[in-house]
mmCIF file of C-alpha atoms and ligand atoms in Angstrom:
data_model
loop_
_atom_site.group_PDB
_atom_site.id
_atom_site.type_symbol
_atom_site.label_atom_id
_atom_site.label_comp_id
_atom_site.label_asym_id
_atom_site.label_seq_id
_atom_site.Cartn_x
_atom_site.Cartn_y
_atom_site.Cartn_z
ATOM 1 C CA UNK A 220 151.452 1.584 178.016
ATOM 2 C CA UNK A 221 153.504 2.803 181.306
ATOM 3 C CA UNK A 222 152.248 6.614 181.653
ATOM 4 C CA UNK A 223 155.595 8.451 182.983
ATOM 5 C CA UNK A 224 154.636 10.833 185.684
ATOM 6 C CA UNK A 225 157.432 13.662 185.351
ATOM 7 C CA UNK A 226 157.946 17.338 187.414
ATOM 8 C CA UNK A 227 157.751 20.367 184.830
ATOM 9 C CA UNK A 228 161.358 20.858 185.283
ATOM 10 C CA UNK A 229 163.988 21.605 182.482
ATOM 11 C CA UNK A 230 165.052 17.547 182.018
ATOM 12 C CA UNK A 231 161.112 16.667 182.246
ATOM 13 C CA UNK A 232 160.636 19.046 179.595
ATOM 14 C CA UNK A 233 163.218 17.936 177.262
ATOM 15 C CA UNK A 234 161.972 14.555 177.474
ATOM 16 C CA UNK A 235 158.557 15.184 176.690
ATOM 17 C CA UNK A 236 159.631 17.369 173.530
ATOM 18 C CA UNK A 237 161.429 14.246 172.652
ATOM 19 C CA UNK A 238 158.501 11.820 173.086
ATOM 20 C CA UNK A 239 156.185 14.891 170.814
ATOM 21 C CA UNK A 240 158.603 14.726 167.869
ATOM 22 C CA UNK A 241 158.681 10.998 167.915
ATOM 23 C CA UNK A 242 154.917 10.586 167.762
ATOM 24 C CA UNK A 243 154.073 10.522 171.395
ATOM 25 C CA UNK A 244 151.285 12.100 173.706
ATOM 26 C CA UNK A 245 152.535 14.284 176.291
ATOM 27 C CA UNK A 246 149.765 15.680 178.583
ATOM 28 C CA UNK A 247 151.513 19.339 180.267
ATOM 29 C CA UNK A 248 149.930 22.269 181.997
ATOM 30 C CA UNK A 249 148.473 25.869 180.519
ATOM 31 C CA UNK A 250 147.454 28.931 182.188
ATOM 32 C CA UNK A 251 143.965 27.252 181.706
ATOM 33 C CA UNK A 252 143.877 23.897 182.192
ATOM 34 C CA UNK A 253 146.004 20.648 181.483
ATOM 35 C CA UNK A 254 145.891 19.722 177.459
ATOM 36 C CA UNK A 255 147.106 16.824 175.803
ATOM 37 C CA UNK A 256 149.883 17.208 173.354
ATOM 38 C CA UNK A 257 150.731 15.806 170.532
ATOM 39 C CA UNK A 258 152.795 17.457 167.140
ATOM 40 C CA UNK A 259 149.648 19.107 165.045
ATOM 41 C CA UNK A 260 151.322 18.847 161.517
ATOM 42 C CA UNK A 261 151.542 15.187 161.901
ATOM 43 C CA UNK A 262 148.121 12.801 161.763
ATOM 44 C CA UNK A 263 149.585 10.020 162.983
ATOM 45 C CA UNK A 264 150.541 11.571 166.333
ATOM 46 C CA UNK A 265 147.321 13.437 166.228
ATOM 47 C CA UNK A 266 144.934 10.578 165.949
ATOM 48 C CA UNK A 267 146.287 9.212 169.082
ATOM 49 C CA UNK A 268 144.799 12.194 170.786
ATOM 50 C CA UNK A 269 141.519 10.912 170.110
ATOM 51 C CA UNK A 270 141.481 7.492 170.627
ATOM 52 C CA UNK A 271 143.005 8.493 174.363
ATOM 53 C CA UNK A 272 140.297 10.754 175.011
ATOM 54 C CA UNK A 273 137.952 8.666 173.083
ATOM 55 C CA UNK A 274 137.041 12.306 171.058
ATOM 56 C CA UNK A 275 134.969 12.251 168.057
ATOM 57 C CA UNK A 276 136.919 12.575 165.003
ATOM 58 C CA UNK A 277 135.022 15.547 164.032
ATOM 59 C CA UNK A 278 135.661 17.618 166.811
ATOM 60 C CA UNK A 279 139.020 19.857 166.053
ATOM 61 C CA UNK A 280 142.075 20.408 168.218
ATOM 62 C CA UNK A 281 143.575 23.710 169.192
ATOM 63 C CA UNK A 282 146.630 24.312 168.022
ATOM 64 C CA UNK A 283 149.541 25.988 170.553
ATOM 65 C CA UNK A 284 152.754 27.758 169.501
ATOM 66 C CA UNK A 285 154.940 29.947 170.975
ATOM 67 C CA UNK A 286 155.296 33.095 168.725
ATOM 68 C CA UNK A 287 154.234 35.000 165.990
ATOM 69 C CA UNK A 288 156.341 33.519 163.143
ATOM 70 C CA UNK A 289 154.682 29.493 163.873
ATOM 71 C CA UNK A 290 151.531 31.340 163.862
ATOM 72 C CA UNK A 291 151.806 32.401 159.782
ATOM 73 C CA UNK A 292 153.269 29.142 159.617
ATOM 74 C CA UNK A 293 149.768 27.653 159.891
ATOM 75 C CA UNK A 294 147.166 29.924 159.108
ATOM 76 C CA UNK A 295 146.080 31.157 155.743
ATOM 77 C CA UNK A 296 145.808 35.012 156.315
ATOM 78 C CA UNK A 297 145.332 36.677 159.919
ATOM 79 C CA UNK A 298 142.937 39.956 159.360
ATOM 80 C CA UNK A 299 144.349 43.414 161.026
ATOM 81 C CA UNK A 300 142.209 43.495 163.800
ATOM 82 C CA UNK A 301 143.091 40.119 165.246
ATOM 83 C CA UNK A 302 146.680 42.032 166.014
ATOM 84 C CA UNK A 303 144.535 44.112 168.557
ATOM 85 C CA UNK A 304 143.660 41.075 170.067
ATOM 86 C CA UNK A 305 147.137 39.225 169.763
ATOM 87 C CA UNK A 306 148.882 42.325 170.897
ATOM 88 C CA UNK A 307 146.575 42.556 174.050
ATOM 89 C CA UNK A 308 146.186 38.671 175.215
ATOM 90 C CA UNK A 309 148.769 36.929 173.724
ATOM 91 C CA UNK A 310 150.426 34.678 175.539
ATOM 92 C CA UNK A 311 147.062 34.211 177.252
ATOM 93 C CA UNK A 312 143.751 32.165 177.603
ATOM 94 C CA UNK A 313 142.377 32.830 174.139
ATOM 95 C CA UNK A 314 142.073 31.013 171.151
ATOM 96 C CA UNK A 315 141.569 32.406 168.183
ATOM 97 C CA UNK A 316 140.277 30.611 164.842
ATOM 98 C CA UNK A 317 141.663 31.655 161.308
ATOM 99 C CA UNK A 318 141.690 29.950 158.165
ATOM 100 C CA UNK A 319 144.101 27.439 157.828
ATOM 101 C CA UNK A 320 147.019 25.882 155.347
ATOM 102 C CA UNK A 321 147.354 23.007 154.282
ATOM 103 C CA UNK A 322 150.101 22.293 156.129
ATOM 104 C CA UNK A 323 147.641 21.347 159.374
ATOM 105 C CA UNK A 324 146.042 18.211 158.367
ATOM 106 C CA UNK A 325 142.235 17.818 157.809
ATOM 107 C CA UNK A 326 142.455 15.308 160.317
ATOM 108 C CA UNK A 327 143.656 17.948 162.551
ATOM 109 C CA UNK A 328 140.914 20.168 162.276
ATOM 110 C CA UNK A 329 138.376 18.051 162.118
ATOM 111 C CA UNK A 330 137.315 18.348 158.214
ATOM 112 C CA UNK A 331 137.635 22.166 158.640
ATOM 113 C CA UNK A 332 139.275 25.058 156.770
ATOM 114 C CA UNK A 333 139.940 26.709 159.742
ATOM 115 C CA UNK A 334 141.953 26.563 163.011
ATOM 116 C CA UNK A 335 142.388 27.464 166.196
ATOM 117 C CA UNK A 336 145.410 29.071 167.716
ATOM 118 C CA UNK A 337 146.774 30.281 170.718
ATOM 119 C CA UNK A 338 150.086 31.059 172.706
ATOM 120 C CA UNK A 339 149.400 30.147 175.989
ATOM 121 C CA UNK A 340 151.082 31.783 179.140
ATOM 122 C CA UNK A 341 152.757 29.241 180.847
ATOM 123 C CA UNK A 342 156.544 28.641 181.253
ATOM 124 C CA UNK A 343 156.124 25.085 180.919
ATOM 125 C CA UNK A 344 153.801 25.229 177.817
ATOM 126 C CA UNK A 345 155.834 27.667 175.959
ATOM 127 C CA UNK A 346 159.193 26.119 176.563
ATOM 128 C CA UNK A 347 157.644 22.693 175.160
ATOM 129 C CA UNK A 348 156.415 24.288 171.865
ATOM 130 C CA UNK A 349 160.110 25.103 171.633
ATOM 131 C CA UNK A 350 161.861 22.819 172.543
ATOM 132 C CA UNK A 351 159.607 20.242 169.916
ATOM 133 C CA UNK A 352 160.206 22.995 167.116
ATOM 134 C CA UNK A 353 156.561 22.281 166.498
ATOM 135 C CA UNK A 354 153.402 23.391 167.136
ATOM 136 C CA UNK A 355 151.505 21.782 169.562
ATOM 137 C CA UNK A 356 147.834 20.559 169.071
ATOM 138 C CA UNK A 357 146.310 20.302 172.425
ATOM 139 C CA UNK A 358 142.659 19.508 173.925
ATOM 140 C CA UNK A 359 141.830 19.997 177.533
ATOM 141 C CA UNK A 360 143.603 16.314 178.771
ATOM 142 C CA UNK A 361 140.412 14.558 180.085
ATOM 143 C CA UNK A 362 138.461 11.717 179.092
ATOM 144 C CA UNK A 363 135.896 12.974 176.759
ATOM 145 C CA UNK A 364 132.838 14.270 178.487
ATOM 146 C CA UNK A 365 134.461 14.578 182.056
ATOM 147 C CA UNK A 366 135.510 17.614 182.972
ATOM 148 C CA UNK A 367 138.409 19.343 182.530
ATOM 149 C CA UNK A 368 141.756 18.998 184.343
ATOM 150 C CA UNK A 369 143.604 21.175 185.917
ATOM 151 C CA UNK A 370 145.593 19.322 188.388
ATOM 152 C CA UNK A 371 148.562 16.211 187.014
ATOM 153 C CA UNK A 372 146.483 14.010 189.167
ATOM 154 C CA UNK A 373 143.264 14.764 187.627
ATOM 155 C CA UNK A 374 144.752 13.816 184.186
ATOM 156 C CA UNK A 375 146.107 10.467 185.337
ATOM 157 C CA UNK A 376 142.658 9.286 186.848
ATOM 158 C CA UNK A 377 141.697 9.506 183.265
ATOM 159 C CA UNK A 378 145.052 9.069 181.119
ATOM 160 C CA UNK A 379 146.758 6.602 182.871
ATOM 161 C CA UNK A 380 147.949 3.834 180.625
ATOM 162 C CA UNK A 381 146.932 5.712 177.295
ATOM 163 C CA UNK A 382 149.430 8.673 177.440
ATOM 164 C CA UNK A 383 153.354 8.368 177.149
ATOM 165 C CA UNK A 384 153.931 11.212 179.669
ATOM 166 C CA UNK A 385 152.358 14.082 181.760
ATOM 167 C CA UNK A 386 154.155 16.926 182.697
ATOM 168 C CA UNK A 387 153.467 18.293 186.352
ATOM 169 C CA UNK A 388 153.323 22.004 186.374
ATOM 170 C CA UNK A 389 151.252 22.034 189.350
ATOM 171 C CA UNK A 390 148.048 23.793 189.679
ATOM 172 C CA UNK A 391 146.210 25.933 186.156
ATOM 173 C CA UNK A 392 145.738 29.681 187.236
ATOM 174 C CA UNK A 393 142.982 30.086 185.577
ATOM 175 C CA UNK A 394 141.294 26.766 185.658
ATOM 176 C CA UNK A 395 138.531 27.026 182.817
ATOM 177 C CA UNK A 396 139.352 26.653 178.878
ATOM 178 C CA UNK A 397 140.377 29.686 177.061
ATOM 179 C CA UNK A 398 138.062 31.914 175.501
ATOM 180 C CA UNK A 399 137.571 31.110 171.575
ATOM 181 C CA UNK A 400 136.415 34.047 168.961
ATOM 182 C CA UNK A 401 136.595 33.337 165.567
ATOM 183 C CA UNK A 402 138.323 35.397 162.935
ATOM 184 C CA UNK A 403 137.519 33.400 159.997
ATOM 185 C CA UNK A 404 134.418 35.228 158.710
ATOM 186 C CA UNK A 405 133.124 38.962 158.170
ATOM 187 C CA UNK A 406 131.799 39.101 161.630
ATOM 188 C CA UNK A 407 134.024 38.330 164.942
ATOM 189 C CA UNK A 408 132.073 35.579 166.883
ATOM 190 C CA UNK A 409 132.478 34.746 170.367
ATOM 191 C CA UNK A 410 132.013 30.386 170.672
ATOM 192 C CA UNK A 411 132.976 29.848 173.572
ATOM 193 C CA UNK A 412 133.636 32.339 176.919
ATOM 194 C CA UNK A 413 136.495 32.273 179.250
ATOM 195 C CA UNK A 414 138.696 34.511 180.995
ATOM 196 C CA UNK A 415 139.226 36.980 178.771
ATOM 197 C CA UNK A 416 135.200 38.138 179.047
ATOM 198 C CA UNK A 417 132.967 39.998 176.286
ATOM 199 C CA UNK A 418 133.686 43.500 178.068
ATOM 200 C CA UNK A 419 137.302 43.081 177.640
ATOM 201 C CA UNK A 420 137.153 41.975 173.596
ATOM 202 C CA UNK A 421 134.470 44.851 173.281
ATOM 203 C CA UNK A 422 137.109 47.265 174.528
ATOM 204 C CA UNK A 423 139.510 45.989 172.066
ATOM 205 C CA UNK A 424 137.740 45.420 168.997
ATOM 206 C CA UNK A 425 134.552 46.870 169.519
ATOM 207 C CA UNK A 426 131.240 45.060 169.092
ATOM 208 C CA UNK A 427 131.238 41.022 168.939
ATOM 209 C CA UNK A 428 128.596 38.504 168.036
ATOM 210 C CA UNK A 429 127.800 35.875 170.559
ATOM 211 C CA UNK A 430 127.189 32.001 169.748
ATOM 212 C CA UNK A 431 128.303 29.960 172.878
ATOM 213 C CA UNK A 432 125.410 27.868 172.920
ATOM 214 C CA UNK A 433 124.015 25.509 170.238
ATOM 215 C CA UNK A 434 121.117 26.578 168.526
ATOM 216 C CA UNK A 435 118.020 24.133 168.426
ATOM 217 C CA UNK A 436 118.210 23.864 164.308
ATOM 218 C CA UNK A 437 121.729 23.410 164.489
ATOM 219 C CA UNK A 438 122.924 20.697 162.657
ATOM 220 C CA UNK A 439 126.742 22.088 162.121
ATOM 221 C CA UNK A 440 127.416 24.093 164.457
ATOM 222 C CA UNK A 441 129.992 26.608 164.381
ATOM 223 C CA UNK A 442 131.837 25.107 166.941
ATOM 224 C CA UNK A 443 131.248 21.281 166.634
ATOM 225 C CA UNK A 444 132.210 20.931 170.233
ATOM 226 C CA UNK A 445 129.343 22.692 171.230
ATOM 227 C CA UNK A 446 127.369 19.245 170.669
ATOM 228 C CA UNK A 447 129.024 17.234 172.353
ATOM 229 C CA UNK A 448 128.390 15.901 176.392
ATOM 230 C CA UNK A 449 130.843 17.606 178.456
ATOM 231 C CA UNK A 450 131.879 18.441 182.094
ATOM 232 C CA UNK A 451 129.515 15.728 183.371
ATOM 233 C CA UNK A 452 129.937 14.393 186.796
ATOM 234 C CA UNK A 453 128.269 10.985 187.651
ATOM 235 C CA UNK A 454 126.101 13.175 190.085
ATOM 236 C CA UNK A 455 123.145 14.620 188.981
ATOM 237 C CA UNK A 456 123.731 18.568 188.284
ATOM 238 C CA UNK A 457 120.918 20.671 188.897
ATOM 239 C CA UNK A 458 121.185 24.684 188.505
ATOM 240 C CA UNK A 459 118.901 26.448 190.845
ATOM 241 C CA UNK A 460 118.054 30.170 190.315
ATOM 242 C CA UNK A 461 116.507 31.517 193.482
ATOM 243 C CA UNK A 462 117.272 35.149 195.231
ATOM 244 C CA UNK A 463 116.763 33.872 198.632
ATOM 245 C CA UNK A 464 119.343 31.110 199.846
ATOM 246 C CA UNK A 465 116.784 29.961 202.801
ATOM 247 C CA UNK A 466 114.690 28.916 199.921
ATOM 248 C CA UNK A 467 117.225 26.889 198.428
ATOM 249 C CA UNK A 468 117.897 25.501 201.696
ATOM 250 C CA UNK A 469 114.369 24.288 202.312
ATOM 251 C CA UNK A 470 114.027 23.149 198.620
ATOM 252 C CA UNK A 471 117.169 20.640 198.749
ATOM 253 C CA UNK A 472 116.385 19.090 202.170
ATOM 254 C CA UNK A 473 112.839 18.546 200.760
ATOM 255 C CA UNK A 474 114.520 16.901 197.706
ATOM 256 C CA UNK A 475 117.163 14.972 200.183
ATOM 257 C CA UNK A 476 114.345 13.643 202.399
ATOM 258 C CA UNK A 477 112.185 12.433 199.403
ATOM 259 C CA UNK A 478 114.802 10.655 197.313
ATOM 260 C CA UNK A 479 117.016 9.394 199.619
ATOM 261 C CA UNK A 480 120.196 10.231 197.870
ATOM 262 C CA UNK A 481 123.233 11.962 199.186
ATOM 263 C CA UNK A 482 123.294 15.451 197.949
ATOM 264 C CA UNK A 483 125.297 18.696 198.101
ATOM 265 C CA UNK A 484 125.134 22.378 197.270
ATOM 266 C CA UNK A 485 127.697 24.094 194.993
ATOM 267 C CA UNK A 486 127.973 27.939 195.809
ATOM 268 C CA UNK A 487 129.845 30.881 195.939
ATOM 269 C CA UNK A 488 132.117 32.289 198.814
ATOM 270 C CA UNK A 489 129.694 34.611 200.216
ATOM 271 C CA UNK A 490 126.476 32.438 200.614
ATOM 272 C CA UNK A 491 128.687 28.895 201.640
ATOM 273 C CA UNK A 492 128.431 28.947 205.332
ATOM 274 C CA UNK A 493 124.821 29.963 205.368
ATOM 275 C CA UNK A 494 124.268 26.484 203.679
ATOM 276 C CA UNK A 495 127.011 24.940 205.966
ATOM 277 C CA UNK A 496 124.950 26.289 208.911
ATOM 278 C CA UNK A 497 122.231 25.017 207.508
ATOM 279 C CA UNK A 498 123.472 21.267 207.958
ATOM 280 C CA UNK A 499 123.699 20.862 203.846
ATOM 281 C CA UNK A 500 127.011 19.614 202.275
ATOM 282 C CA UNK A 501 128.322 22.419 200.626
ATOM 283 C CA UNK A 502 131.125 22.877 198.043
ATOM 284 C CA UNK A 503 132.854 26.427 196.813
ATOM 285 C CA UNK A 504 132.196 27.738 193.417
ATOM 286 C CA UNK A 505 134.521 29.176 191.641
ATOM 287 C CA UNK A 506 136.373 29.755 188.317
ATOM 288 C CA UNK A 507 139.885 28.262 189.462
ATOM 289 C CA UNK A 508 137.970 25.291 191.413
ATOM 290 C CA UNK A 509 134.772 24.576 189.394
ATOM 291 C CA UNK A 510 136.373 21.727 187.621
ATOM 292 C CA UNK A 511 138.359 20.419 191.157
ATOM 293 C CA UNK A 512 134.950 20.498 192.826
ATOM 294 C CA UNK A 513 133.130 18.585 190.094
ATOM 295 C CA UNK A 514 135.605 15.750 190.183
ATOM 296 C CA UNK A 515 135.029 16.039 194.031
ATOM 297 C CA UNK A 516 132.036 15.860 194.287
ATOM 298 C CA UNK A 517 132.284 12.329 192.191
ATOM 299 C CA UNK A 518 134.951 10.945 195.126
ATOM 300 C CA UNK A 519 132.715 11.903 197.341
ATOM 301 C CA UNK A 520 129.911 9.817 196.011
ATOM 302 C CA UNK A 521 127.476 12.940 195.997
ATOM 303 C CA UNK A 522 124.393 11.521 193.917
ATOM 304 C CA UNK A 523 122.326 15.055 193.302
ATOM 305 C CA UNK A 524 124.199 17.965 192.966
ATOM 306 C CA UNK A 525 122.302 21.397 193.494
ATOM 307 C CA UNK A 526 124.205 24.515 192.163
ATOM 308 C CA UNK A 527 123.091 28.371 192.876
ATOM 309 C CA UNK A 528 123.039 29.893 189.753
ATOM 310 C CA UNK A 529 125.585 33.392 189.232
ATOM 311 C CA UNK A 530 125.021 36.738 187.109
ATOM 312 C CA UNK A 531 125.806 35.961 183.563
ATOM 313 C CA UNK A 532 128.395 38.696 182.885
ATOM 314 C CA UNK A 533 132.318 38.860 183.230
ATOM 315 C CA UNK A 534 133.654 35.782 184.396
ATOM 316 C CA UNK A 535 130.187 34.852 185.136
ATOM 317 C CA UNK A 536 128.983 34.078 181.711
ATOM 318 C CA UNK A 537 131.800 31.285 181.773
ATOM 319 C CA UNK A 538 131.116 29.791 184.985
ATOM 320 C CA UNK A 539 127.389 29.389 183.670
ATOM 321 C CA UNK A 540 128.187 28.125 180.028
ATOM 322 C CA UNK A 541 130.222 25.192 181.543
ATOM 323 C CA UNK A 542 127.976 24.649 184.772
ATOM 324 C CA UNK A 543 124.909 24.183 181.899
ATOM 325 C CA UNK A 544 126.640 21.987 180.105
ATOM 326 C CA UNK A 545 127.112 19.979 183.269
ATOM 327 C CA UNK A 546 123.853 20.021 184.056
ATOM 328 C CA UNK A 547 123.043 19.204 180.402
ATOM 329 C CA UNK A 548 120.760 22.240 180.791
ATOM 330 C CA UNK A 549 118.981 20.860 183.988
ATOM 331 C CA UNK A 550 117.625 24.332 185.194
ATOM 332 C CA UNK A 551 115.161 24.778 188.187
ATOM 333 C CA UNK A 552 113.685 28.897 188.462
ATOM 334 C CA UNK A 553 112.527 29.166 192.401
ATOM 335 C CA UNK A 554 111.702 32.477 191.652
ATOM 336 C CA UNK A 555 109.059 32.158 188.767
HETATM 337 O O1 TXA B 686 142.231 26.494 177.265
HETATM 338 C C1 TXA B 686 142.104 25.744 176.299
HETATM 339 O O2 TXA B 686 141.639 26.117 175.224
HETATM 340 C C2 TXA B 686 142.581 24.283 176.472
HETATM 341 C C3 TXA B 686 144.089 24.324 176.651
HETATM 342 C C4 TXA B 686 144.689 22.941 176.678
HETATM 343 O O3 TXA B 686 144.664 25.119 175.672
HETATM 344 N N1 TXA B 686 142.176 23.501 175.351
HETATM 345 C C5 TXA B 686 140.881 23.135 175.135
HETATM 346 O O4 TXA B 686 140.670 22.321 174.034
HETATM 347 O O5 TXA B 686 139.974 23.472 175.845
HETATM 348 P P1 TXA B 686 139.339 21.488 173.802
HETATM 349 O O6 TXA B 686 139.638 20.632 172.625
HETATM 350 O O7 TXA B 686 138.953 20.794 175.029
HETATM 351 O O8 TXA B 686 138.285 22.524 173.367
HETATM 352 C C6 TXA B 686 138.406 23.133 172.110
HETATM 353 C C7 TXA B 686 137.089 23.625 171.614
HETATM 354 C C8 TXA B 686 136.185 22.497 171.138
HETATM 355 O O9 TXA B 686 134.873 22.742 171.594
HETATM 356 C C9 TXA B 686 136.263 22.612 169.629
HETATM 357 O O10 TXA B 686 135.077 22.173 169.020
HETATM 358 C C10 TXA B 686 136.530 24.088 169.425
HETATM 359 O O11 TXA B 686 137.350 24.440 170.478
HETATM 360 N N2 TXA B 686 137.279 24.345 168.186
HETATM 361 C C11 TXA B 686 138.548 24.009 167.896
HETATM 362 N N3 TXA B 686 138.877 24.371 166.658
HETATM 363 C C12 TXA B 686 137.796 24.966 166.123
HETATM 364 C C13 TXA B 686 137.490 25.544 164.851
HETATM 365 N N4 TXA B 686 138.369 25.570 163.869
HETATM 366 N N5 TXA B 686 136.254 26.068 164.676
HETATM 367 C C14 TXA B 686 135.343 26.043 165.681
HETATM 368 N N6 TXA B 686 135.567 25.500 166.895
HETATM 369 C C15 TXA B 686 136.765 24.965 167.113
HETATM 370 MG MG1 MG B 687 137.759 19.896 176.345
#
């Protein structure tokens, strides 16, 4: 298949909602990262959205729409307190899981009663849900297990040839996934965190449980993406928690010197030239780039990656729940 390459641009988008309603895949940019469309009340159309990403079946897709009224469309019942959080950070990077109706298929959702939602903010995304007069189901656009794109180009190094069309909207704002609490129970339960952070849902609704990582007698988890390999680069991640950066210095060039492998240092702002200075090859972290610098690091043919660990709290907690899964939970304490 020839993978059409079009600008985000009022023509683009009325082709792509063309190629949506007549079973196609159109990958097309969020506020968070790139997804990869295809029309979520039909299984046909969304069973080509895993066998492009090569996803297992029962991991379920997000569903976008563009307002209130295609929301009731597909869920069962949305409880009053979820309009505190609709209200607040709709459009926005959230996703929020409700029950669901029938009219999503099972195939959809992965075998689930439930299903996740969310208008995003971006022009491009929203006009698309419109202009298809259908809501959209949409997983980050990668390969599965690489991460997630948030460039056109990063989608077609791993769509080309599998997708009909990918919209270029240029580069995500936010550049991780969108946070996902679910609804569906008594309790409100944070799976998986993202820009909207636990201190701004605690303002709004008060109190939330947290379950954003799998728990070691999990066999179902609550979010069955949790299970899955994700984010990985072909590098070897490492996290490294240290308070003192000369340490971390002196602990990769001993690691450099004794495998023989080119390495780099992933790190924040602040701290990157002291590891620059230091003669080490060192990448900026940060929530926009994280994903850009992991596929980087990959063209650059890095072969151990070393990455200062960051406080686990507003954006933070994020950064770290995706860098872990990286590092499939690789984790190195110079401190203890
Ligand atoms: O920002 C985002 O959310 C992006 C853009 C494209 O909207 N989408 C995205 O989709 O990140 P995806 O498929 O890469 O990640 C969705 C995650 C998966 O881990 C999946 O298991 C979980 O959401 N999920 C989806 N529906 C669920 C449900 N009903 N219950 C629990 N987890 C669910
Ligand atoms: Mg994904």
């Amino acid at each position: 298949m020839k993978t059409k390459l079009k600008i985000a641009n009022d023509e683009g988008i009325k082709e792509a909602a063309y190629i949506i309603k007549n079973y196609g895949l159109v990958a097309f940019p969020t506020e968070t990262v790139y997804g990869l469309g295809a029309n979520a009340l039909c299984e046909r159309s969304a069973g080509k959205i895993f066998e492009a990403k090569g996803r297992p079946a029962d991991n379920p897709l997000i569903v976008h729409v563009s307002s209130i009224d295609m929301l009731t469309g597909v869920v069962e019942s949305i409880p009053e307190y979820a309009y505190k959080l609709i209200e607040k950070f709709w459009p926005g990077p959230i996703t929020l899981i409700f029950k669901k109706k029938s009219i999503i298929p099972d195939f959809v959702s992965g075998g689930l009663n439930t299903i996740g939602v969310r208008i995003p903010n971006n022009r491009t995304a929203l006009e698309l849900i419109k202009e298809a007069g259908v809501p959209i189901a949409a997983p980050s656009a990668n390969t599965s297990g690489k991460p997630s794109p948030t460039t056109a180009a990063h989608v077609m190094m791993d769509l080309d040839g599998k997708i009909d069309m990918v919209l270029d909207g240029g580069n995500c704002v936010f550049g991780l996934e969108s946070t996902i609490v679910d609804l569906s129970g008594d309790a409100s339960v944070l799976l998986r965190p993202g820009a909207i952070t636990v201190e701004m849902l605690e303002e709004a609704i008060g109190q939330i449980t947290i379950q954003t990582e799998l728990l070691k007698s999990d066999d179902a988890p609550k979010s069955p993406g949790m299970k899955y390999k994700h984010y990985s680069p072909n590098a070897k991640l490492t996290i490294i928690k240290c308070k003192n950066s000369n340490r971390i210095i002196d602990f990769i060039k001993q690691k450099a010197d004794a495998n023989f492998k080119k390495s780099a240092v992933i790190a924040t702002e602040e701290s990157l030239y002291s590891y620059k200075a230091a003669g080490l090859n060192a990448y900026a972290l940060s929530a926009e780039g994280l994903f850009a610098t992991l596929r980087k690091i990959d063209d650059d043919k890095v072969e151990e990656a070393y990455v200062h660990s960051i406080e686990e709290s507003g954006i933070g907690l994020a950064i770290m729940n995706r860098l872990k899964k990286a590092a499939d939970s690789n984790i190195i304490d110079l401190d203890s």
